[in-house]
Coordinates of C-alpha atoms in Angstrom, one line a residue:
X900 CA -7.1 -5.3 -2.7
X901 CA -5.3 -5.4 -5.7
X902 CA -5.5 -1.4 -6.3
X903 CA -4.9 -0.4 -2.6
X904 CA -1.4 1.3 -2.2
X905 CA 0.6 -0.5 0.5
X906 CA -0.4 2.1 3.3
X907 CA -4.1 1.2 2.4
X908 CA -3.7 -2.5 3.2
X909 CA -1.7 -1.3 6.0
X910 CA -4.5 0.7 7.7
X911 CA -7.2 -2.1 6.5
X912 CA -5.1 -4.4 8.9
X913 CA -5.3 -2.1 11.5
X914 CA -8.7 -0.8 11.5
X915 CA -9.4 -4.8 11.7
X916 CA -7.4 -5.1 14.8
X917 CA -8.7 -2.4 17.0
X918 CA -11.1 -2.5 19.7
X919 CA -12.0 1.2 18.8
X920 CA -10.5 2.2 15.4
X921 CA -10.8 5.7 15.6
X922 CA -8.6 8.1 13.5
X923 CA -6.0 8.7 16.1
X924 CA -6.0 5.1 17.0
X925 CA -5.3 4.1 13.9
X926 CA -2.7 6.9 13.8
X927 CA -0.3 5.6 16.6
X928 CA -0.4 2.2 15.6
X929 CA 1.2 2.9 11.9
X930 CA 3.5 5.7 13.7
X931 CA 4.5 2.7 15.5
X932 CA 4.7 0.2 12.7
X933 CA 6.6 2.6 10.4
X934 CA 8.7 4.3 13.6
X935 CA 7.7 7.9 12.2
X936 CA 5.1 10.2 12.9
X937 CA 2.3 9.9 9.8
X938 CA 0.6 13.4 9.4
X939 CA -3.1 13.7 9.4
X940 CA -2.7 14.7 5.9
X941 CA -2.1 11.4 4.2
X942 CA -3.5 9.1 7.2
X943 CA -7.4 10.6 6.5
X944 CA -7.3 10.9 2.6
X945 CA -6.8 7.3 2.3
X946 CA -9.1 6.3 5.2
X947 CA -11.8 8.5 3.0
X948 CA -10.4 6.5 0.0
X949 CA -10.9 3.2 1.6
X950 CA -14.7 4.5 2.9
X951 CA -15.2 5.3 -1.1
X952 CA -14.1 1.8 -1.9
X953 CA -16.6 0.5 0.6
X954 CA -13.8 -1.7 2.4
X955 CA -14.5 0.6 5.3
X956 CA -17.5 2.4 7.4
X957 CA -17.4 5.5 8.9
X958 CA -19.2 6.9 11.9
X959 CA -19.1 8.7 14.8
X960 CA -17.8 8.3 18.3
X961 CA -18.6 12.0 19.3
X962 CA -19.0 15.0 17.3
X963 CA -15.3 15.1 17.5
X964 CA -14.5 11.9 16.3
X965 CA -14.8 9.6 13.6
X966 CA -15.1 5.0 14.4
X967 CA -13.9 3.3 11.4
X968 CA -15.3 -0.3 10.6
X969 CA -14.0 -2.4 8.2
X970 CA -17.2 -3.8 6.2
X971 CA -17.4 -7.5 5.2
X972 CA -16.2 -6.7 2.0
X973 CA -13.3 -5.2 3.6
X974 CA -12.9 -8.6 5.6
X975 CA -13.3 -10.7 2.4
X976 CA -10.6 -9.0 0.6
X977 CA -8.4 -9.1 3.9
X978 CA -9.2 -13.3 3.2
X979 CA -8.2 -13.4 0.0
X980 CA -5.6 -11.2 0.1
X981 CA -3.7 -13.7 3.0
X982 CA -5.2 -16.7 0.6
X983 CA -2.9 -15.3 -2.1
X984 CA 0.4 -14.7 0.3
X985 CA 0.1 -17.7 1.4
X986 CA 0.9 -19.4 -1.7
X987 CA 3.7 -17.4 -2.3
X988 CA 5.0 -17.9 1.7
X989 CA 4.3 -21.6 2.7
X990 CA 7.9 -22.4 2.4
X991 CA 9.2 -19.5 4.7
X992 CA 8.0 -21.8 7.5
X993 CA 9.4 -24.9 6.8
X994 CA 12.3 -26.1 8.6
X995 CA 15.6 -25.9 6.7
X996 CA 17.9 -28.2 6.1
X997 CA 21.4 -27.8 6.3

């Protein structure tokens, strides 16, 4: 996960979080998350760089559309990429005292 740009890890999450993570699904949901349209110009090259990375799967829906999966690699570095924050973010939590 380590060599992912953040927009990578963002569309990992994503993809995870679908029902039916297909390229326009994914789409909306970071157009939402980062209140801007992203063009289909940087959203597939990275969701082909993630396939090359095997953290993702790609098939299709139709002969229109492409289904992303993340693999169970893909899951495991999700894991230990949340492992890591945590250690980092325990505190954020915990009540304050004042």
């Amino acid at each position: 996960m380590h060599d992912l740009t953040g927009f990578q890890r963002d569309i990992l999450y994503v993809t995870t979080g679908l029902e039916e993570p297909h390229g326009l699904a994914i789409k909306d949901e970071l157009d939402d998350y980062y209140e801007q349209e992203i063009n289909h110009g940087r959203l597939y090259p990275n969701l082909d760089d993630l396939v090359d990375k095997g953290l993702l799967e790609k098939g299709e829906l139709d002969k229109r559309t492409n289904v992303y999966t993340v693999t169970q690699r893909g899951l495991r570095e999700i894991q230990a990429r949340r492992e890591w924050e945590s250690q980092y973010l325990e505190d954020v939590n915990a009540p304050t005292t004042s």
